[in-house]
């Protein structure tokens, strides 16, 4: 079955907000075995929305529309869909109960503007939006149309819990299994050469995708029908030394799961990553089981006072050096009393580079009670990329230390 | 004049890659006074591309197409456009010189596959791509079509240096100004009620959009033609107490700019936000001018040892309390020697709540040498949302302290 996606919003059309909704929806639909035919963005403008809806209704089995459902005046989707389907707005008790529940839980009074959110076209079915006041509306028919709020977390929750299950039920889609393998320390094209014999021998029901992200490559197997885990043996034979883990989307998720499983604790000392390593871990529920804390040692004074890096080390070797990163990682592990530690120090740029240490020079270290491992990296001059790659490098080194694979 | 954008690529359509090209292009076009009518994503599939191009050619003055220009087999845009415009492929000396220059500069030998990149439809004009081997092709006509490579940095460079100047020259475009006002501490619907008289009185050439993000609302004015700054007076009369700043996309950007302008320094002590407050600031180039560092005090031991929170305070009031957050914020400011400090402590959930302090209970504090301000917040049980809202709350409180607006 095919799906078209329409994301509505001036903020998307003028580029003020990156349209992550389209990629989130596409990813979830693809993983559920549905083909995304096209995605479109249109502004909060009646004729453009009408045309996009009308076009999509004629080319796919289902049309998913996000945005334009809020209580403010620029949101016009609901009235337009009501007219498109020749229906009339009625108050939905399901939607009203939901609006009331949410306002009560927040201790706010229900205003007429908010009560109006419970008005929906008579011909649609309301799919309950547990996380917000905007209703999710399912318009049945030969082509199904579903209208969702544009707020990303509400949209994602509704997709996972309401829309995709109902689409699967309505359209009887095939079972698809996906399997992720996280690879780090080798570029996409070199990895592709290395595992080519294995890739060429994959059975026809398995599709392999290379997903490079910030210095890591996620290999994703998409399996239509039966999945035999022994298929992975060949992959390990060719590229085992670069494989960091399986069944996670990201390396931070892998570190999180591993530390919880092994009942070990972690501390971080971040300079150039500025807290990014810690925040990705602590964004996951349950991080307090292993994460003791971290020091963001941005200035040299803080490296000395909070981590115990020696003044003489900074003087002799500089903040971006093996000696400094070693004292940082060992200092934070001891001071915060953790089993493992991570440290980073580098020049993220765009300024601050020298001929000897150009922008993109980064030292990463991990340690346990018994062992410290350091690594020098050379990234380019793109600041966010350097932060993201350093972060993944650190997680990967930690995983190898924990699993004694280095 | 109106523009339609078509981004081609299976990786976009299945959600593997977030389509940042659409937002970058839209932002640049809007800033140059052009109206983006619609953006579309289609896969590497002939019929879908053809239909999208044909549709766009009939509804806008210019059509910008990205992707499908690489040397690999799945890239089919060039041949398709050649056929669409009834032209034939010829070798362009401009494009060939460019390919040769780039291969020479990298020390690679020119292969036939790469030489073929210099083949372009006879009817188009090649706009030189200084950063890559894929040509940028301008097809003149009543509706102009421009084909750009999908590599983000090549596309952006071409847009700024080749495509937009030529579009402005070809179509005589109107000036559009956008103005952002960041509002915090009031929900979208309440804000809408509060400023309704002002909104209804806006002149016809000004469009207002509400963009809620993580506890903040960004108000965006889009002005066609002349902009009179005094229009904002009414907004300040109604909602001045909630306005944190102007002319930034985010509160972290506002804090970053303000601290640099005022030559003041900052330190952070984060518990429930886990480094998020620091990493958003340090993701911006130049943060080392003001950011001394931070302590991510996730465990109680770290709150004591690294921040100097008294054991008796934690015993008597708990980690999530006004007393603790006050000692955290004052401790980190003093220990790291900064002008200002931020601290957060809370229960991000989903577990860890109690009847007295349910999940979502958060204390936020900011301080200067002379003054400490604390605030209790009650967020819901969504971890990432609590982290994001706490982060914006902290930035907003800091801005008010710096500007003495509280």
PDB file of N, CA, C and O in Angstrom, chain B residues 143-193:
ATOM      1  N   UNK B 143       8.529  29.500 -17.175  1.00  0.00           N
ATOM      2  CA  UNK B 143       8.861  29.006 -15.847  1.00  0.00           C
ATOM      3  C   UNK B 143      10.310  28.540 -15.885  1.00  0.00           C
ATOM      4  O   UNK B 143      10.681  27.757 -16.757  1.00  0.00           O
ATOM      5  N   UNK B 144      11.116  29.051 -14.954  1.00  0.00           N
ATOM      6  CA  UNK B 144      12.514  28.645 -14.888  1.00  0.00           C
ATOM      7  C   UNK B 144      12.632  27.365 -14.065  1.00  0.00           C
ATOM      8  O   UNK B 144      11.963  27.229 -13.035  1.00  0.00           O
ATOM      9  N   UNK B 145      13.445  26.411 -14.507  1.00  0.00           N
ATOM     10  CA  UNK B 145      13.752  25.257 -13.676  1.00  0.00           C
ATOM     11  C   UNK B 145      15.254  25.244 -13.408  1.00  0.00           C
ATOM     12  O   UNK B 145      16.056  25.470 -14.309  1.00  0.00           O
ATOM     13  N   UNK B 146      15.625  25.009 -12.137  1.00  0.00           N
ATOM     14  CA  UNK B 146      17.034  24.907 -11.783  1.00  0.00           C
ATOM     15  C   UNK B 146      17.262  23.567 -11.104  1.00  0.00           C
ATOM     16  O   UNK B 146      16.538  23.202 -10.173  1.00  0.00           O
ATOM     17  N   UNK B 147      18.254  22.826 -11.590  1.00  0.00           N
ATOM     18  CA  UNK B 147      18.594  21.531 -11.003  1.00  0.00           C
ATOM     19  C   UNK B 147      19.893  21.680 -10.222  1.00  0.00           C
ATOM     20  O   UNK B 147      20.906  22.139 -10.760  1.00  0.00           O
ATOM     21  N   UNK B 148      19.857  21.332  -8.924  1.00  0.00           N
ATOM     22  CA  UNK B 148      21.032  21.476  -8.049  1.00  0.00           C
ATOM     23  C   UNK B 148      21.417  20.122  -7.475  1.00  0.00           C
ATOM     24  O   UNK B 148      20.560  19.251  -7.310  1.00  0.00           O
ATOM     25  N   UNK B 149      22.697  19.951  -7.108  1.00  0.00           N
ATOM     26  CA  UNK B 149      23.074  18.727  -6.401  1.00  0.00           C
ATOM     27  C   UNK B 149      22.416  18.682  -5.024  1.00  0.00           C
ATOM     28  O   UNK B 149      22.080  19.728  -4.458  1.00  0.00           O
ATOM     29  N   UNK B 150      22.237  17.473  -4.474  1.00  0.00           N
ATOM     30  CA  UNK B 150      21.567  17.321  -3.181  1.00  0.00           C
ATOM     31  C   UNK B 150      22.504  17.403  -1.983  1.00  0.00           C
ATOM     32  O   UNK B 150      22.042  17.483  -0.844  1.00  0.00           O
ATOM     33  N   UNK B 151      23.800  17.405  -2.226  1.00  0.00           N
ATOM     34  CA  UNK B 151      24.761  17.507  -1.115  1.00  0.00           C
ATOM     35  C   UNK B 151      24.549  18.861  -0.432  1.00  0.00           C
ATOM     36  O   UNK B 151      24.691  19.902  -1.076  1.00  0.00           O
ATOM     37  N   UNK B 152      24.204  18.866   0.874  1.00  0.00           N
ATOM     38  CA  UNK B 152      23.743  20.112   1.492  1.00  0.00           C
ATOM     39  C   UNK B 152      24.690  21.302   1.342  1.00  0.00           C
ATOM     40  O   UNK B 152      24.245  22.395   1.005  1.00  0.00           O
ATOM     41  N   UNK B 153      25.987  21.100   1.546  1.00  0.00           N
ATOM     42  CA  UNK B 153      26.837  22.298   1.505  1.00  0.00           C
ATOM     43  C   UNK B 153      27.049  22.800   0.087  1.00  0.00           C
ATOM     44  O   UNK B 153      27.172  24.000  -0.141  1.00  0.00           O
ATOM     45  N   UNK B 154      27.032  21.912  -0.908  1.00  0.00           N
ATOM     46  CA  UNK B 154      27.108  22.361  -2.303  1.00  0.00           C
ATOM     47  C   UNK B 154      25.840  23.109  -2.686  1.00  0.00           C
ATOM     48  O   UNK B 154      25.879  24.174  -3.306  1.00  0.00           O
ATOM     49  N   UNK B 155      24.700  22.522  -2.292  1.00  0.00           N
ATOM     50  CA  UNK B 155      23.413  23.147  -2.599  1.00  0.00           C
ATOM     51  C   UNK B 155      23.347  24.547  -1.996  1.00  0.00           C
ATOM     52  O   UNK B 155      22.984  25.514  -2.665  1.00  0.00           O
ATOM     53  N   UNK B 156      23.736  24.666  -0.722  1.00  0.00           N
ATOM     54  CA  UNK B 156      23.611  25.965  -0.044  1.00  0.00           C
ATOM     55  C   UNK B 156      24.518  27.016  -0.696  1.00  0.00           C
ATOM     56  O   UNK B 156      24.113  28.156  -0.902  1.00  0.00           O
ATOM     57  N   UNK B 157      25.741  26.601  -1.043  1.00  0.00           N
ATOM     58  CA  UNK B 157      26.665  27.533  -1.678  1.00  0.00           C
ATOM     59  C   UNK B 157      26.104  28.011  -3.025  1.00  0.00           C
ATOM     60  O   UNK B 157      26.137  29.193  -3.345  1.00  0.00           O
ATOM     61  N   UNK B 158      25.568  27.054  -3.786  1.00  0.00           N
ATOM     62  CA  UNK B 158      24.987  27.411  -5.084  1.00  0.00           C
ATOM     63  C   UNK B 158      23.779  28.326  -4.932  1.00  0.00           C
ATOM     64  O   UNK B 158      23.612  29.282  -5.690  1.00  0.00           O
ATOM     65  N   UNK B 159      22.927  28.036  -3.966  1.00  0.00           N
ATOM     66  CA  UNK B 159      21.755  28.885  -3.736  1.00  0.00           C
ATOM     67  C   UNK B 159      22.190  30.322  -3.463  1.00  0.00           C
ATOM     68  O   UNK B 159      21.675  31.267  -4.056  1.00  0.00           O
ATOM     69  N   UNK B 160      23.133  30.476  -2.528  1.00  0.00           N
ATOM     70  CA  UNK B 160      23.560  31.829  -2.136  1.00  0.00           C
ATOM     71  C   UNK B 160      24.294  32.557  -3.255  1.00  0.00           C
ATOM     72  O   UNK B 160      24.099  33.746  -3.465  1.00  0.00           O
ATOM     73  N   UNK B 161      25.163  31.834  -3.967  1.00  0.00           N
ATOM     74  CA  UNK B 161      26.082  32.511  -4.881  1.00  0.00           C
ATOM     75  C   UNK B 161      25.661  32.489  -6.346  1.00  0.00           C
ATOM     76  O   UNK B 161      26.146  33.290  -7.132  1.00  0.00           O
ATOM     77  N   UNK B 162      24.809  31.563  -6.721  1.00  0.00           N
ATOM     78  CA  UNK B 162      24.438  31.450  -8.124  1.00  0.00           C
ATOM     79  C   UNK B 162      22.937  31.604  -8.340  1.00  0.00           C
ATOM     80  O   UNK B 162      22.489  32.428  -9.120  1.00  0.00           O
ATOM     81  N   UNK B 163      22.158  30.772  -7.652  1.00  0.00           N
ATOM     82  CA  UNK B 163      20.747  30.650  -8.009  1.00  0.00           C
ATOM     83  C   UNK B 163      19.930  31.871  -7.572  1.00  0.00           C
ATOM     84  O   UNK B 163      19.212  32.462  -8.386  1.00  0.00           O
ATOM     85  N   UNK B 164      20.058  32.271  -6.303  1.00  0.00           N
ATOM     86  CA  UNK B 164      19.235  33.386  -5.823  1.00  0.00           C
ATOM     87  C   UNK B 164      19.577  34.702  -6.544  1.00  0.00           C
ATOM     88  O   UNK B 164      18.667  35.401  -6.995  1.00  0.00           O
ATOM     89  N   UNK B 165      20.865  35.036  -6.700  1.00  0.00           N
ATOM     90  CA  UNK B 165      21.148  36.261  -7.463  1.00  0.00           C
ATOM     91  C   UNK B 165      20.547  36.235  -8.869  1.00  0.00           C
ATOM     92  O   UNK B 165      19.992  37.232  -9.335  1.00  0.00           O
ATOM     93  N   UNK B 166      20.612  35.091  -9.523  1.00  0.00           N
ATOM     94  CA  UNK B 166      20.071  35.009 -10.888  1.00  0.00           C
ATOM     95  C   UNK B 166      18.540  35.049 -10.893  1.00  0.00           C
ATOM     96  O   UNK B 166      17.939  35.605 -11.810  1.00  0.00           O
ATOM     97  N   UNK B 167      17.928  34.473  -9.866  1.00  0.00           N
ATOM     98  CA  UNK B 167      16.465  34.557  -9.768  1.00  0.00           C
ATOM     99  C   UNK B 167      16.035  36.000  -9.521  1.00  0.00           C
ATOM    100  O   UNK B 167      15.061  36.479 -10.110  1.00  0.00           O
ATOM    101  N   UNK B 168      16.759  36.697  -8.648  1.00  0.00           N
ATOM    102  CA  UNK B 168      16.414  38.098  -8.350  1.00  0.00           C
ATOM    103  C   UNK B 168      16.541  38.986  -9.578  1.00  0.00           C
ATOM    104  O   UNK B 168      15.743  39.892  -9.791  1.00  0.00           O
ATOM    105  N   UNK B 169      17.563  38.672 -10.373  1.00  0.00           N
ATOM    106  CA  UNK B 169      17.792  39.429 -11.600  1.00  0.00           C
ATOM    107  C   UNK B 169      16.677  39.143 -12.621  1.00  0.00           C
ATOM    108  O   UNK B 169      16.195  40.034 -13.299  1.00  0.00           O
ATOM    109  N   UNK B 170      16.275  37.888 -12.699  1.00  0.00           N
ATOM    110  CA  UNK B 170      15.296  37.475 -13.693  1.00  0.00           C
ATOM    111  C   UNK B 170      13.881  37.953 -13.343  1.00  0.00           C
ATOM    112  O   UNK B 170      13.139  38.420 -14.188  1.00  0.00           O
ATOM    113  N   UNK B 171      13.517  37.745 -12.060  1.00  0.00           N
ATOM    114  CA  UNK B 171      12.184  38.187 -11.599  1.00  0.00           C
ATOM    115  C   UNK B 171      12.467  39.396 -10.706  1.00  0.00           C
ATOM    116  O   UNK B 171      13.432  39.386  -9.977  1.00  0.00           O
ATOM    117  N   UNK B 172      11.667  40.408 -10.740  1.00  0.00           N
ATOM    118  CA  UNK B 172      11.984  41.563  -9.901  1.00  0.00           C
ATOM    119  C   UNK B 172      11.234  41.396  -8.592  1.00  0.00           C
ATOM    120  O   UNK B 172      10.033  41.601  -8.536  1.00  0.00           O
ATOM    121  N   UNK B 173      11.949  40.975  -7.529  1.00  0.00           N
ATOM    122  CA  UNK B 173      11.250  40.468  -6.343  1.00  0.00           C
ATOM    123  C   UNK B 173      11.001  41.537  -5.289  1.00  0.00           C
ATOM    124  O   UNK B 173      11.765  42.462  -5.126  1.00  0.00           O
ATOM    125  N   UNK B 174       9.923  41.310  -4.546  1.00  0.00           N
ATOM    126  CA  UNK B 174       9.480  42.170  -3.444  1.00  0.00           C
ATOM    127  C   UNK B 174      10.321  41.877  -2.176  1.00  0.00           C
ATOM    128  O   UNK B 174      10.769  40.772  -1.962  1.00  0.00           O
ATOM    129  N   UNK B 175      10.475  42.902  -1.331  1.00  0.00           N
ATOM    130  CA  UNK B 175      11.220  42.695  -0.086  1.00  0.00           C
ATOM    131  C   UNK B 175      10.314  42.125   1.004  1.00  0.00           C
ATOM    132  O   UNK B 175       9.210  42.618   1.217  1.00  0.00           O
ATOM    133  N   UNK B 176      10.779  41.055   1.654  1.00  0.00           N
ATOM    134  CA  UNK B 176      10.037  40.476   2.776  1.00  0.00           C
ATOM    135  C   UNK B 176      10.912  40.544   4.019  1.00  0.00           C
ATOM    136  O   UNK B 176      12.083  40.176   3.982  1.00  0.00           O
ATOM    137  N   UNK B 177      10.359  41.044   5.112  1.00  0.00           N
ATOM    138  CA  UNK B 177      11.103  41.102   6.373  1.00  0.00           C
ATOM    139  C   UNK B 177      10.450  40.135   7.351  1.00  0.00           C
ATOM    140  O   UNK B 177       9.223  40.044   7.401  1.00  0.00           O
ATOM    141  N   UNK B 178      11.251  39.404   8.119  1.00  0.00           N
ATOM    142  CA  UNK B 178      10.650  38.620   9.190  1.00  0.00           C
ATOM    143  C   UNK B 178      11.210  39.103  10.512  1.00  0.00           C
ATOM    144  O   UNK B 178      12.350  39.556  10.602  1.00  0.00           O
ATOM    145  N   UNK B 179      10.385  39.007  11.520  1.00  0.00           N
ATOM    146  CA  UNK B 179      10.735  39.523  12.839  1.00  0.00           C
ATOM    147  C   UNK B 179      10.277  38.488  13.850  1.00  0.00           C
ATOM    148  O   UNK B 179       9.110  38.098  13.858  1.00  0.00           O
ATOM    149  N   UNK B 180      11.198  38.004  14.691  1.00  0.00           N
ATOM    150  CA  UNK B 180      10.850  37.031  15.727  1.00  0.00           C
ATOM    151  C   UNK B 180      10.765  37.684  17.088  1.00  0.00           C
ATOM    152  O   UNK B 180      11.630  38.485  17.439  1.00  0.00           O
ATOM    153  N   UNK B 181       9.771  37.319  17.865  1.00  0.00           N
ATOM    154  CA  UNK B 181       9.685  37.748  19.256  1.00  0.00           C
ATOM    155  C   UNK B 181       9.539  36.480  20.103  1.00  0.00           C
ATOM    156  O   UNK B 181       8.639  35.676  19.877  1.00  0.00           O
ATOM    157  N   UNK B 182      10.453  36.290  21.069  1.00  0.00           N
ATOM    158  CA  UNK B 182      10.437  35.092  21.902  1.00  0.00           C
ATOM    159  C   UNK B 182       9.646  35.351  23.177  1.00  0.00           C
ATOM    160  O   UNK B 182       9.947  36.271  23.935  1.00  0.00           O
ATOM    161  N   UNK B 183       8.631  34.525  23.407  1.00  0.00           N
ATOM    162  CA  UNK B 183       7.729  34.692  24.539  1.00  0.00           C
ATOM    163  C   UNK B 183       7.807  33.440  25.395  1.00  0.00           C
ATOM    164  O   UNK B 183       7.815  32.328  24.873  1.00  0.00           O
ATOM    165  N   UNK B 184       7.902  33.605  26.707  1.00  0.00           N
ATOM    166  CA  UNK B 184       8.037  32.429  27.557  1.00  0.00           C
ATOM    167  C   UNK B 184       7.206  32.611  28.815  1.00  0.00           C
ATOM    168  O   UNK B 184       7.046  33.737  29.304  1.00  0.00           O
ATOM    169  N   UNK B 185       6.662  31.498  29.328  1.00  0.00           N
ATOM    170  CA  UNK B 185       5.916  31.561  30.579  1.00  0.00           C
ATOM    171  C   UNK B 185       4.418  31.693  30.388  1.00  0.00           C
ATOM    172  O   UNK B 185       3.682  31.897  31.343  1.00  0.00           O
ATOM    173  N   UNK B 186       3.949  31.552  29.157  1.00  0.00           N
ATOM    174  CA  UNK B 186       2.501  31.600  28.889  1.00  0.00           C
ATOM    175  C   UNK B 186       2.205  30.682  27.703  1.00  0.00           C
ATOM    176  O   UNK B 186       2.973  30.648  26.741  1.00  0.00           O
ATOM    177  N   UNK B 187       1.124  29.916  27.818  1.00  0.00           N
ATOM    178  CA  UNK B 187       0.777  28.971  26.753  1.00  0.00           C
ATOM    179  C   UNK B 187       0.270  29.686  25.509  1.00  0.00           C
ATOM    180  O   UNK B 187      -0.167  30.838  25.571  1.00  0.00           O
ATOM    181  N   UNK B 188       0.307  28.963  24.382  1.00  0.00           N
ATOM    182  CA  UNK B 188      -0.063  29.538  23.090  1.00  0.00           C
ATOM    183  C   UNK B 188      -1.481  30.123  23.101  1.00  0.00           C
ATOM    184  O   UNK B 188      -1.712  31.240  22.655  1.00  0.00           O
ATOM    185  N   UNK B 189      -2.433  29.364  23.659  1.00  0.00           N
ATOM    186  CA  UNK B 189      -3.817  29.820  23.566  1.00  0.00           C
ATOM    187  C   UNK B 189      -4.078  31.016  24.483  1.00  0.00           C
ATOM    188  O   UNK B 189      -4.839  31.923  24.136  1.00  0.00           O
ATOM    189  N   UNK B 190      -3.405  31.028  25.658  1.00  0.00           N
ATOM    190  CA  UNK B 190      -3.568  32.168  26.559  1.00  0.00           C
ATOM    191  C   UNK B 190      -2.935  33.418  25.949  1.00  0.00           C
ATOM    192  O   UNK B 190      -3.479  34.512  26.024  1.00  0.00           O
ATOM    193  N   UNK B 191      -1.791  33.213  25.320  1.00  0.00           N
ATOM    194  CA  UNK B 191      -1.121  34.329  24.652  1.00  0.00           C
ATOM    195  C   UNK B 191      -2.012  34.890  23.546  1.00  0.00           C
ATOM    196  O   UNK B 191      -2.162  36.109  23.385  1.00  0.00           O
ATOM    197  N   UNK B 192      -2.617  33.980  22.808  1.00  0.00           N
ATOM    198  CA  UNK B 192      -3.488  34.378  21.708  1.00  0.00           C
ATOM    199  C   UNK B 192      -4.655  35.234  22.204  1.00  0.00           C
ATOM    200  O   UNK B 192      -5.001  36.258  21.618  1.00  0.00           O
ATOM    201  N   UNK B 193      -5.259  34.822  23.326  1.00  0.00           N
ATOM    202  CA  UNK B 193      -6.337  35.622  23.918  1.00  0.00           C
ATOM    203  C   UNK B 193      -5.822  36.995  24.353  1.00  0.00           C
ATOM    204  O   UNK B 193      -6.460  38.019  24.119  1.00  0.00           O
TER     205      UNK B 193
END
